[in-house]
Structures are given as C-alpha cells and as structure tokens.
XYZ file of C-alpha atoms in Angstrom:
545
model
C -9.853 1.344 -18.953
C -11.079 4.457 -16.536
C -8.398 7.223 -17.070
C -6.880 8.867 -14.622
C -6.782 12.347 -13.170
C -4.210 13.349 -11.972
C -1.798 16.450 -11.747
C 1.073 18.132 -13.732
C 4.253 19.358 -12.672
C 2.801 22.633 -12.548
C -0.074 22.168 -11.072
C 1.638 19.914 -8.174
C 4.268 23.395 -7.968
C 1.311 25.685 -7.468
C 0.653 24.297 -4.574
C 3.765 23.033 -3.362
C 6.368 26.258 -3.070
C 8.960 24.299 -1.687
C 8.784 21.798 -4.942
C 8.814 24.474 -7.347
C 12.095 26.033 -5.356
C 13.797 22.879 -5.551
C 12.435 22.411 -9.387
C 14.056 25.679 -10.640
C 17.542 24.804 -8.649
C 17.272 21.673 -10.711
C 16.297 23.344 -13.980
C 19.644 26.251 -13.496
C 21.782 23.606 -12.368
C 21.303 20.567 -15.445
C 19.213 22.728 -18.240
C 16.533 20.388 -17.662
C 12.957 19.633 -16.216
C 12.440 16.639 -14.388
C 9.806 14.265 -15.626
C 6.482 14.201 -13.637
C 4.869 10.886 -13.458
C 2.124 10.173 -10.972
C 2.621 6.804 -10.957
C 5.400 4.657 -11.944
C 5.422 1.703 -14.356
C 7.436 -1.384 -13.787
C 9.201 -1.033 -17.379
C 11.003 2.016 -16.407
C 13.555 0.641 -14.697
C 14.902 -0.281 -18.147
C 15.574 3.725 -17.916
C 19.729 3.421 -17.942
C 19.449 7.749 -16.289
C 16.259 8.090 -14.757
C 14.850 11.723 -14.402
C 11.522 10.944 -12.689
C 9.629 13.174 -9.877
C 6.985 11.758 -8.467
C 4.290 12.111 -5.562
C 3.524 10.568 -2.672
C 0.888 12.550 -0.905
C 1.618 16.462 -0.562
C 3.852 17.801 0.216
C 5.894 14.859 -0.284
C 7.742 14.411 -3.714
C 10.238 11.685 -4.846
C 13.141 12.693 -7.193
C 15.119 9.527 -9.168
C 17.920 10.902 -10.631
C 20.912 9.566 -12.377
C 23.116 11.029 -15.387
C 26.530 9.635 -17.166
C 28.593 11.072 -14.352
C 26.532 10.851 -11.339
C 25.036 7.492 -9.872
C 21.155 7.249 -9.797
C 19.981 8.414 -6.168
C 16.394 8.728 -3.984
C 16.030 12.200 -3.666
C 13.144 13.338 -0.902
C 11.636 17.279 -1.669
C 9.615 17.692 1.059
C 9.263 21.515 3.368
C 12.762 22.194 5.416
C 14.005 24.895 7.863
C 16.027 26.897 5.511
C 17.578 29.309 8.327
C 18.561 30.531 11.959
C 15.365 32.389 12.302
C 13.066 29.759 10.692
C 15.027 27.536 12.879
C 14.168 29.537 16.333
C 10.282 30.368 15.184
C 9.837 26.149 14.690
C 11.666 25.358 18.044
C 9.125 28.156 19.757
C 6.406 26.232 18.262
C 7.625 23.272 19.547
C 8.329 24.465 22.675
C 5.197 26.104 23.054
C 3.269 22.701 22.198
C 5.109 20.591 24.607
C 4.081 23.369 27.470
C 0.208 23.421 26.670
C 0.160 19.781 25.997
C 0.265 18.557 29.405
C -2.791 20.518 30.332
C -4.841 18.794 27.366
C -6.940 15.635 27.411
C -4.659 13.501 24.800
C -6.639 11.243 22.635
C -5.586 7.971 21.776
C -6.966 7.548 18.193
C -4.625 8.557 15.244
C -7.207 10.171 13.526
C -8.213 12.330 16.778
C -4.731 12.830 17.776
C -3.719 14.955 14.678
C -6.513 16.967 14.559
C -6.197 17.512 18.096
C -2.082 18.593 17.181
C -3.706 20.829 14.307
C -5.452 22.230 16.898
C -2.291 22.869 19.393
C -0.346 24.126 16.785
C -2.581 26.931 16.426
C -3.176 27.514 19.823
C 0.443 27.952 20.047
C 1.407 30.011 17.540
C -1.534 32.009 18.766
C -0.003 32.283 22.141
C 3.086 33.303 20.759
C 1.974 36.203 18.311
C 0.072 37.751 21.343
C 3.345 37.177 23.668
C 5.309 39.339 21.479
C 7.740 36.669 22.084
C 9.693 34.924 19.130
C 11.740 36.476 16.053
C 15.189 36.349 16.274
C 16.161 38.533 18.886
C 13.417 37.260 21.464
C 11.442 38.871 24.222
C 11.804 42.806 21.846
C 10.845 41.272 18.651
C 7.067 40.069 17.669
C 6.786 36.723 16.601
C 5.952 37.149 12.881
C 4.981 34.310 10.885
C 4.633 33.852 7.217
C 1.563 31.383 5.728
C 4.102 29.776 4.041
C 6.548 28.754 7.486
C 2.992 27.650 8.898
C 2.552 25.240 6.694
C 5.872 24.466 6.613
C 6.341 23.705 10.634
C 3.133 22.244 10.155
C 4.541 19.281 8.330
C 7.325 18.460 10.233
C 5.616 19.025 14.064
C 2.804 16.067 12.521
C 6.444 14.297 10.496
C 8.111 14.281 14.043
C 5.272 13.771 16.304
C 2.949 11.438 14.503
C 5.377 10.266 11.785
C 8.450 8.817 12.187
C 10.466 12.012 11.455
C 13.299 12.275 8.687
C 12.284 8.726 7.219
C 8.690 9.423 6.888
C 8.450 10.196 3.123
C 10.180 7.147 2.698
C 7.768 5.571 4.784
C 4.659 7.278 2.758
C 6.768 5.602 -0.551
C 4.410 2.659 -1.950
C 7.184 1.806 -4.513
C 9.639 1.171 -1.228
C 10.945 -2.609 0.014
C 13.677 -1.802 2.897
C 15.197 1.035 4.298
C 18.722 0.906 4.992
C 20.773 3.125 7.596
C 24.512 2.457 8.482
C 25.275 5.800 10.365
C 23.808 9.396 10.424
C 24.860 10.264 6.200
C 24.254 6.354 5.068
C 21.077 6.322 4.392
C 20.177 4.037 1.451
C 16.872 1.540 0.038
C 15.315 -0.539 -2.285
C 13.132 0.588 -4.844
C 10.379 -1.664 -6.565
C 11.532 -0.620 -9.743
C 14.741 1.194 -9.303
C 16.302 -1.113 -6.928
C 18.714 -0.104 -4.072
C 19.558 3.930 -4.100
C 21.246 6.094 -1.528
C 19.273 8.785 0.402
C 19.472 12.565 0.476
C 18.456 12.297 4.096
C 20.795 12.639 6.521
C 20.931 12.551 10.575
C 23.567 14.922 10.867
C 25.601 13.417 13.209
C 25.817 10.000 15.192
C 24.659 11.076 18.063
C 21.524 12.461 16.750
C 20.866 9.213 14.623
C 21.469 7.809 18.461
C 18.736 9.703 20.072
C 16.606 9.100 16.632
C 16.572 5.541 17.078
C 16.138 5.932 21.330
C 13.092 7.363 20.641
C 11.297 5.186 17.792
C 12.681 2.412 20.638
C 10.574 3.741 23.051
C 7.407 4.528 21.047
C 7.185 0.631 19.973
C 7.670 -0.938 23.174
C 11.376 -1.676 22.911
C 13.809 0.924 24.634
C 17.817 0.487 23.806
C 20.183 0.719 25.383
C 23.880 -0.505 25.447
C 22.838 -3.488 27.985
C 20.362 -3.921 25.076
C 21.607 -3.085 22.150
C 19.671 -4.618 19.527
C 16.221 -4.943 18.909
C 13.488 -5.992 16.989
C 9.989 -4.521 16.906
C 7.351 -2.556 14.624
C 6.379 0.621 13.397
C 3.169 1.902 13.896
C 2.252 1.584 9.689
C 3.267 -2.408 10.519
C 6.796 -2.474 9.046
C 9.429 -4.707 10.917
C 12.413 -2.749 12.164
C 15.656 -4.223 13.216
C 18.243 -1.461 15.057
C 22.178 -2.091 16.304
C 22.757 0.834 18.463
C 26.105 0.380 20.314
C 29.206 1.393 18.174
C 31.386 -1.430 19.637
C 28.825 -3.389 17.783
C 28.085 -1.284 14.636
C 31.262 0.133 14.284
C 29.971 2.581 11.507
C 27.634 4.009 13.551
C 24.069 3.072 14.939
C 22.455 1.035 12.240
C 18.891 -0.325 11.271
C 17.060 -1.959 8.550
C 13.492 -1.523 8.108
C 11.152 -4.030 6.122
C 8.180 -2.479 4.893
C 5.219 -4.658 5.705
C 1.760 -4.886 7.511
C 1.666 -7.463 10.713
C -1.920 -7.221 10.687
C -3.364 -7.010 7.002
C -6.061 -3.986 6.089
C -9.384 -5.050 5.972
C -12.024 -5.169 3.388
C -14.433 -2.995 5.398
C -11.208 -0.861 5.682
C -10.390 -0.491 2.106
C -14.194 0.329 1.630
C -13.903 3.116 3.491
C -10.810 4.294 1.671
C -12.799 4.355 -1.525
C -10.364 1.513 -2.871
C -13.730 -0.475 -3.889
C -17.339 -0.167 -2.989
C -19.635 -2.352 -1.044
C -21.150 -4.110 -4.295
C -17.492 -4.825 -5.911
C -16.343 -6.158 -2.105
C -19.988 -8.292 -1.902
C -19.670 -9.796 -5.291
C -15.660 -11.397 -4.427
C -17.292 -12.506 -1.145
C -19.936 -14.711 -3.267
C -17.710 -15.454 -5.743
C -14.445 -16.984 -3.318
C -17.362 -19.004 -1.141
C -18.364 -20.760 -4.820
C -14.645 -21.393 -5.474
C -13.901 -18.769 -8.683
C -10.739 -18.444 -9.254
C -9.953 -14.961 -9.179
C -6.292 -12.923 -9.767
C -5.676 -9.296 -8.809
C -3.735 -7.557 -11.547
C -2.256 -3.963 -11.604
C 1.406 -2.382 -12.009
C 3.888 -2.158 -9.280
C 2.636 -0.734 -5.577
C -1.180 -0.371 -7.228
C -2.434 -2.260 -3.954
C -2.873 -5.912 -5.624
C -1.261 -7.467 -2.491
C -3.032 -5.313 -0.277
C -6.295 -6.246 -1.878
C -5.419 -9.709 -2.181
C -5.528 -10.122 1.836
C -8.609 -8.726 2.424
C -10.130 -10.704 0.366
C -8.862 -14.395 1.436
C -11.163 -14.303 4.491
C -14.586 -14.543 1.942
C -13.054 -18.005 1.437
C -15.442 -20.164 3.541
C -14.409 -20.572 7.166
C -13.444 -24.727 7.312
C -11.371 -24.712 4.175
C -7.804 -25.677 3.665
C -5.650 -22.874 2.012
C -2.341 -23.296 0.004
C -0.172 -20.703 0.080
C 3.345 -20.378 -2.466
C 5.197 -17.539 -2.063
C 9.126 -16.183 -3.108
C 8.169 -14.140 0.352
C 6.291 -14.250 2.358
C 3.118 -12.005 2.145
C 0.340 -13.340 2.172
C -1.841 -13.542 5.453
C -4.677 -16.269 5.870
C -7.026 -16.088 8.788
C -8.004 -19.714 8.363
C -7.019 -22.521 10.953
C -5.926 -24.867 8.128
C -3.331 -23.397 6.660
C -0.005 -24.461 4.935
C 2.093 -21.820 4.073
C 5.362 -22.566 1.892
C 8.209 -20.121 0.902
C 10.617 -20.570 -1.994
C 14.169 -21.574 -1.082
C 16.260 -20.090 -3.499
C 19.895 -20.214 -2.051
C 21.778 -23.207 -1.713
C 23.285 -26.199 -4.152
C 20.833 -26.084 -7.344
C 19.543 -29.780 -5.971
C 18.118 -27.985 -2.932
C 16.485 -25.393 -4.356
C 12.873 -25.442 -4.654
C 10.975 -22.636 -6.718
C 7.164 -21.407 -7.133
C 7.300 -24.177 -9.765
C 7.793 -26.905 -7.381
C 5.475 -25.486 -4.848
C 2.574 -25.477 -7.111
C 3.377 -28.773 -8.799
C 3.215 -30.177 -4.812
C -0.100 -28.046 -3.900
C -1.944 -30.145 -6.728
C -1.039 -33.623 -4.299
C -2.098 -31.319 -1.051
C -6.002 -31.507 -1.840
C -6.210 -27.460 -0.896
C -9.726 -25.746 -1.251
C -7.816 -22.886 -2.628
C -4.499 -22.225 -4.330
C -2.885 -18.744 -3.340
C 0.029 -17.846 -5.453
C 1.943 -14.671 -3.914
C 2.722 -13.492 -7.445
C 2.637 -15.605 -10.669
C 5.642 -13.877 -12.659
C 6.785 -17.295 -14.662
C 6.286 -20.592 -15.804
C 4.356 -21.651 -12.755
C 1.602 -19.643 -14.073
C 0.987 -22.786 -16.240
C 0.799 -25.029 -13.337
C -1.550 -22.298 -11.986
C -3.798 -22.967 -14.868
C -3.660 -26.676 -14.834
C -4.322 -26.797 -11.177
C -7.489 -24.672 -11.969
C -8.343 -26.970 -14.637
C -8.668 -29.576 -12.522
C -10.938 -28.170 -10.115
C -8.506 -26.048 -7.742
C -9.812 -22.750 -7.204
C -6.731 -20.082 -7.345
C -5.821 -16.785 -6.243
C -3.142 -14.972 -7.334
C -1.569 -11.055 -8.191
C -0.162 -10.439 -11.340
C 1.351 -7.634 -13.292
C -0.924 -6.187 -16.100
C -2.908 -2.984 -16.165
C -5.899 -4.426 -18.373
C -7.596 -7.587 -19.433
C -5.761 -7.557 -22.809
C -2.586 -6.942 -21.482
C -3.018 -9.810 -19.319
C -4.411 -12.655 -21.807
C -1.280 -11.309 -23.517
C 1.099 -12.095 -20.924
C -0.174 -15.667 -19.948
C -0.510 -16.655 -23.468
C 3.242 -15.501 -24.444
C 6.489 -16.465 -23.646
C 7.591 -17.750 -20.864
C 4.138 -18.485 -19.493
C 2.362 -20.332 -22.327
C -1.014 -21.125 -21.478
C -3.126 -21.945 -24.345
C -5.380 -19.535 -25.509
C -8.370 -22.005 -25.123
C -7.423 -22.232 -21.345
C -7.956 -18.887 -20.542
C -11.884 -19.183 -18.976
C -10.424 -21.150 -16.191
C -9.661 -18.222 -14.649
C -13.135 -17.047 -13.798
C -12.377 -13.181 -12.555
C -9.258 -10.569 -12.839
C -9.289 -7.226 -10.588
C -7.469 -4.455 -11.710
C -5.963 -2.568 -9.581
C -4.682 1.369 -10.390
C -2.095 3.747 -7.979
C -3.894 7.273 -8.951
C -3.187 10.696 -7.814
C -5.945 13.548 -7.483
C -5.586 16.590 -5.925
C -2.505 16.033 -4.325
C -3.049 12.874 -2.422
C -2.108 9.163 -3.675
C -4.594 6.692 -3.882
C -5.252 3.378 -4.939
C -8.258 2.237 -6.520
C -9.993 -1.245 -8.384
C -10.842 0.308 -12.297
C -12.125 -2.845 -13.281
C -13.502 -6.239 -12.655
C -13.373 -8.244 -15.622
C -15.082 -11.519 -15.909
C -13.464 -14.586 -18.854
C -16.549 -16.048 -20.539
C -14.873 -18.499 -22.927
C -13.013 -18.720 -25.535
C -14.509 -18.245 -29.094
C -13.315 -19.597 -32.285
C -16.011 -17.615 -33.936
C -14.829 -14.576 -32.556
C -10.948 -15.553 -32.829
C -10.460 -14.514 -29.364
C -11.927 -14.633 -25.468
C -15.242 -13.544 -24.672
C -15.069 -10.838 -21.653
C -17.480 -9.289 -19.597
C -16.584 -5.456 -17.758
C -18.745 -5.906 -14.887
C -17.620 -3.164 -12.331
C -15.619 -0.052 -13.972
C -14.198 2.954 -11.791
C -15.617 6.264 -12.228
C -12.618 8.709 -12.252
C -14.946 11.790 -12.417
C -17.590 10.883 -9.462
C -14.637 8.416 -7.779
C -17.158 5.713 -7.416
C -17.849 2.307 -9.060
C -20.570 1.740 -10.983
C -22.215 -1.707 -11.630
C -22.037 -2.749 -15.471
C -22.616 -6.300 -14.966
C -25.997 -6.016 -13.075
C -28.668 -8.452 -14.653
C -25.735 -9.324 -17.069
C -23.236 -11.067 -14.960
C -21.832 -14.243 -16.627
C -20.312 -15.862 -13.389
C -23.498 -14.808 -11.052
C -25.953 -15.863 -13.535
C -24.224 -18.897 -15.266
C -21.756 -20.255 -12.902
C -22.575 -19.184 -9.185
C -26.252 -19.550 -9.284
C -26.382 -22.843 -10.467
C -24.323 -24.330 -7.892
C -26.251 -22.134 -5.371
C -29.573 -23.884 -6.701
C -31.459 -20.897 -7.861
C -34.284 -21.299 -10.209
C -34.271 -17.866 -11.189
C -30.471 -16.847 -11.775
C -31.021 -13.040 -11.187
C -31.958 -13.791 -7.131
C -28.328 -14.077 -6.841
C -28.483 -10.519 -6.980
C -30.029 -10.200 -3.966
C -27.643 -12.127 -1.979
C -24.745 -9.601 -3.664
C -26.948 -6.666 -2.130
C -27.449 -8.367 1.334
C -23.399 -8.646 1.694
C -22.954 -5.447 0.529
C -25.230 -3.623 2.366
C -23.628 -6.140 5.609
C -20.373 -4.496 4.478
C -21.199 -0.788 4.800
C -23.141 -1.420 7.756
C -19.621 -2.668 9.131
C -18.220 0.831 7.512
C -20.995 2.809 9.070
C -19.993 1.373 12.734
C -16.306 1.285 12.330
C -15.443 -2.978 12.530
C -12.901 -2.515 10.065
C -9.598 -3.885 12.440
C -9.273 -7.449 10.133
C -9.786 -9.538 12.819
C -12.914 -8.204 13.285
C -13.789 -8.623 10.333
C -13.107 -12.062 9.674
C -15.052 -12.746 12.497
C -18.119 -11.004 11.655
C -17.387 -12.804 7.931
C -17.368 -16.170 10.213
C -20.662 -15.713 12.372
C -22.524 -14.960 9.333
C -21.243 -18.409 7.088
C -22.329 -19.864 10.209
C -25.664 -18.447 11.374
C -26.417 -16.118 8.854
C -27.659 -12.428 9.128
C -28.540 -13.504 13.212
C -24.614 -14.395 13.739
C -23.735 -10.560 13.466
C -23.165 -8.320 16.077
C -25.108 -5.819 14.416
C -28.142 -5.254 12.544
C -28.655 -3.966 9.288
C-alpha cells in the first residue's frame, strides 16, 4: 500500500497561527494535546472520549472532543475577528470591495471569480493604506494592517462571498451527512463516524440567522419570505437544503436541514483533472465495465469510493439495463434503462425489505449490471452468487487493502467462500490524503483477483496500478502483465495477440485527457462524448485527438 504524506500537528500550526492559538488554550485548559489525524478511520468511533483534530483544507481544522464530564462536540478552528479594531479594518475591506466592485467586469466562472476577489481584496486594502483611512479612530489614523489579519479577512471575504459563510467548514467536512440548525446557537450534525454532535458555530442572534438564510435563499433561486416560508433548493457544492423561516412556524427560531449530496455527479474527466486517477487507470475501468468485470471500489469512510463509483457507471455500454440497491439513495445512472430500488426499513417487520431482498430480486430482473450502493452484510453473498452466475456487479466497500478485504468477505457475517473470491474480477482502493495543507482523495491501488490457489493456500493477486505518493502520479505495474486485459478481456474482444488490448487502453486514455485538455468534464458531457464514441467510434467525438 502507497503511504501517505501528510502533516503533523506542528507542522499544520506553523502555518496555521490561529490553530496553534486555539491548540495552546486547549493544552492550559485540559493538560493535554489533541490528537492529529489526517484522516479518520471508521473504527474510531468505538473511541467512548474522542480527542481528534483533524483537517479539512487550510485553514480549516475539525476538533472532536468529548471527556467524562462534557458531551462529545464538532468543534470548527478556523481564522476569526478577535476585536473592535479587527472588526472595523474587515468591515473597511468589505466596504471598500462592494464600492470598486460595481465598476469591474464580474466573471461568471468559480474559478475566475475568486481570483478575480483575490484580486479586489488587494486593490482594496491598497486603496485604503494610501487613504490614510481605517484604524480605529478613522479619517486621523492610517489603516495599518498586519500579514497575519490579511490572511485572516482573506478567508472569511472568499467564506462569505464564495462560500456559504459560518457553515462552510462544515460544508468543506467529507466525513459530514446533514447539517442541522434550529435557531441562531442550535447548530448541530451528523458525523460519518461520530454520529450527530452539536456545533461551536453560532449565528448570534435570530435575526441574523434570518438574514443568513434570506440570502443563501436568494443565491439558489428561491427567495423567503413569510408569504413563502419554506423552501427547498440547492447549494452551489449540490447539497439539498430545506429552510422554515417564519417563527409562527418554527417556533424556535428559523430552522434548516441540509443534506450533503451532489445533484449532478463529478465526472471522470473531472476527477482526472483533480489528480484522483490518471487517464490510463480511468481508460482501463472504461474497457473493463464495457466487457462486464465486476469491479468494487473499496476505501475507509469519505475516501471518495461513492464519488468514484458514479463516474464510472457511464463506461457501462450505452443500451444496457442497470440494477441499482441502495439503503439511500446515491447512486446516479445516466442510462435510459434503469431500475432503481431503495431499502424500506421502517414499518411492521413483514414490510420491510432490506439490501438482501433487493439483490435476491435483481437476480430474476435479467440486469446487465448489478450496482450495490454499499455491501456492508450478508447480501454481499448474494453479491457473489449473482456474479457467479454471470451478473456483472459494482459495488463500494469498506477496506483499505486487498487483504483486508478478502478478509472481510470471507469472515463473519459475510461468508463467501474463499474459492469464490475471483468472481470479483477488480477492487479500487480508494485513500482521503492530506499534503501540504490541502485534502485530497486519491485511487492507491487497482488490484486485480486471479484465482484462487490451493498450491499457494491463498488468492492469486495482481497490483496493476499503484499511487505514487512522492511524484503524486500513478504508475502502470500491470502493463504487458495484466491478467484481466490479457486473459479475460481480450479473448472476448477477439484478439489474436492479447497485448493489442493495450492499445485500445491508450486510445481511451489519451480520448480522456484530450477531454481534460479542452475542459468537457460537466458529467453530462461526458457521458455523451462516452456515448458517440460506443456508437461511431473515434469519428462520434466532438473533438479530435
């Protein structure tokens, strides 16, 4: 397995001034350090007092902290106005921006649009050191500004303009479900692994939360208002966001809920371009989903295995009918000919119906593929036996490595046997990592099951693309060596040389870039592109490569 590199707590301090502040109240106040971890493992919340700090892109930092006498709580460490006169410099700034904006062509991009407020910012504090005009007593006083309160009003100009302002970090949080608010101090969520917390944001007052949620109202297309006081809509990361404004409705105060998830799913091309996987790993899923592999993305909590999972489905070949089982719903399939089922869960226990039952059905359904949200149980067996008889499944699953997950799905309360294992053809592992202050997600490893060996007393495996921690790129192991190209894939395809298939796996990938290089990576877009070619080949694209 690659390792990772990643910070320390000092380190992560060093650059952070605010963190270390907040780490030395910490360390006076309990006698203690907190524990840095940049990444979190789905065992720990077996932790009874949790003490872990963690990052989520500087200068964000996550604190989960719980002791004997105080309940466990979500606490966000991120830059704050710490007086009157920081208070007064950031609202010049502010003001300042809002007067030279108007005279500015405003771009429309994301990207463009915060480097165009970098650029204001400085423009403004520029005009306001040559003024003279700032400090605390105004027009007599220069405006003097410290590197430190740059950066600092920095971050929350781009958290309140750009961001969604006090609930960004949560927002930035890949280890977050829902966000819960019931007034301006009740501020609470669920964690992936340490399940629902309170906040140590706050709103202040109720009619600040008021004007919060007027404005995130209007930026989505759905202004409030007590003739409308509820509404639905999304955020601009995707996540579906529910708000009660009027009090004579929420009588604690206005109130929201906010369900982290993407409407539209990140692409392939997209991901690409992140780093998550290179051209040659994407190209060699896209040949192996049109042959029908069976392939499961694998990784520890918020390590991007869903993510992945849905860029992916649209390899599957255009016409096919796609089965999908989920406890919720997740998973998004571009394909006409689709039957999507949820677990039901509530009810009398002769009404329920569970992953189980939804696989046990998809094996009458005559799917091309099987997608499984997230095999945690015994349906992982039906998984298996559907593959064994010729239905191609996709899946996520928690393990970090290949051993780790032959473990799981041989043990308890899975039990496949061991000498079922190869009909899973490919696992992906997926890794959260953190390097030089930002969070990322990578694929270490793609791991291809040869067979089962008596000889060797255990399953034949094959590393065929492994993550470069060092270089951050992902070199090609299995070239001229790959067991599913060569043996499985290629004679279906009708090769007479296996290692031609190799060629095809270059062609897509070098299709793929060329969508990087020219910026299709919306996932519609994609698909399409995916489409054309299945159906006219390299003359279906828009493009040339």
């Amino acid at each position: 397995m690659a390792q990772v590199v990643s910070d320390t707590l000092e380190e992560a301090m060093a650059r952070n001034p605010h963190l270390r502040k907040y780490v030395d109240q910490f360390r006076r106040k309990y006698g203690k350090l907190p524990e840095f971890h940049p990444q979190l493992t789905r065992d720990m919340k077996d932790i009874m007092y949790p003490n872990i700090l963690y990052p989520v892109g500087d200068p964000i930092f996550i604190h989960i902290y719980g002791d004997m006498t105080t309940d466990k709580k979500y606490i966000v460490i991120e830059p704050r106005i710490e007086n009157r006169e920081e208070e007064q410099k950031y609202n010049r700034i502010r003001d300042k921006i809002l007067e030279l904006a108007p005279t500015r062509d405003i771009p429309e991009e994301q990207e463009e649009f915060e480097r165009f407020l970098d650029a204001l910012f400085d423009e403004a504090v520029l005009a306001l050191v040559k003024s003279g005009k700032g400090g605390l007593m105004g027009r007599g006083q220069k405006f003097l500004i410290t590197k430190e309160e740059m950066e600092k009003f920095r971050y929350l100009i781009k958290r309140d303009i750009i961001g969604i302002g006090p609930l960004e970090p949560i927002a930035r949080d890949p280890y977050i479900e829902d966000i819960h608010i019931i007034g301006a101090n009740n501020i609470s969520l669920v964690h992936k692994i340490f399940e629902m917390m309170p906040t140590n944001i706050t709103f202040g007052d109720d009619v600040k939360l008021a004007d919060y949620f007027k404005n995130i109202a209007e930026r989505i297309g759905r202004p409030i208002s007590d003739r409308t006081p509820i509404v639905d809509g999304a955020l601009p990361d995707g996540s579906r966001i529910n708000i009660i404004y009027s009090p004579d409705i929420s009588i604690k105060g206005p109130s929201a809920t906010i369900r982290k998830f993407s409407a539209t799913p990140i692409s392939i091309v997209q991901l690409i371009s992140w780093g998550t996987l290179s051209a040659e790993v994407a190209a060699y899923l896209w040949i192996a989903l049109e042959y029908g592999m069976s392939v499961f993305v694998c990784g520890e909590t918020a390590s991007g295995k869903t993510t992945l999972l849905n860029s992916i489905v649209p390899f599957i070949k255009p016409g096919s009918k796609i089965y999908t089982a989920e406890d919720t719903p997740e998973v998004q399939v571009p394909h006409p000919t689709w039957q999507r089922l949820i677990t039901r869960e509530r009810g009398p226990e002769e009404s329920r119906v569970t992953l189980f039952d939804l696989l046990k059905a998809a094996l009458r359904s005559r799917p091309n593929y099987i997608i499984v949200g997230e095999i945690r149980g015994a349906e992982g067996a039906i998984a298996f036996q559907a593959m064994q008889t010729g239905h191609p499944v996709m899946s996520t699953f928690h393990a970090g490595d290949i051993k780790k997950m032959i473990q799981r799905f041989t043990g308890h309360p899975i039990n496949v046997p061991i000498t079922f294992i190869d009909n899973l053809n490919i696992a992906v592992f997926q890794q959260a990592v953190y390097i030089k202050g930002k969070f990322l997600r990578r694929t270490v490893n793609v791991v291809e099951i040869e067979g089962y060996y008596e000889e060797l007393g255990g399953v034949a495996t094959r590393n065929v693309f492994e993550w470069d921690p060092v270089s951050d790129r992902h070199v090609f192991r299995g070239f001229n060596n790959s067991y599913i190209l060569e043996r499985k894939i290629a004679e279906i395809a009708g090769y007479e040389d296996p290692k031609e298939i190799y060629n095809e796996l270059f062609l897509r990938a070098r299709i793929l870039q060329r969508m990087v290089e020219l910026g299709i990576t919306n996932y519609w877009d994609v698909y399409r592109e995916i489409k054309a070619f299945y159906q006219r080949g390299i003359e279906g694209l828009s493009f040339r490569i």
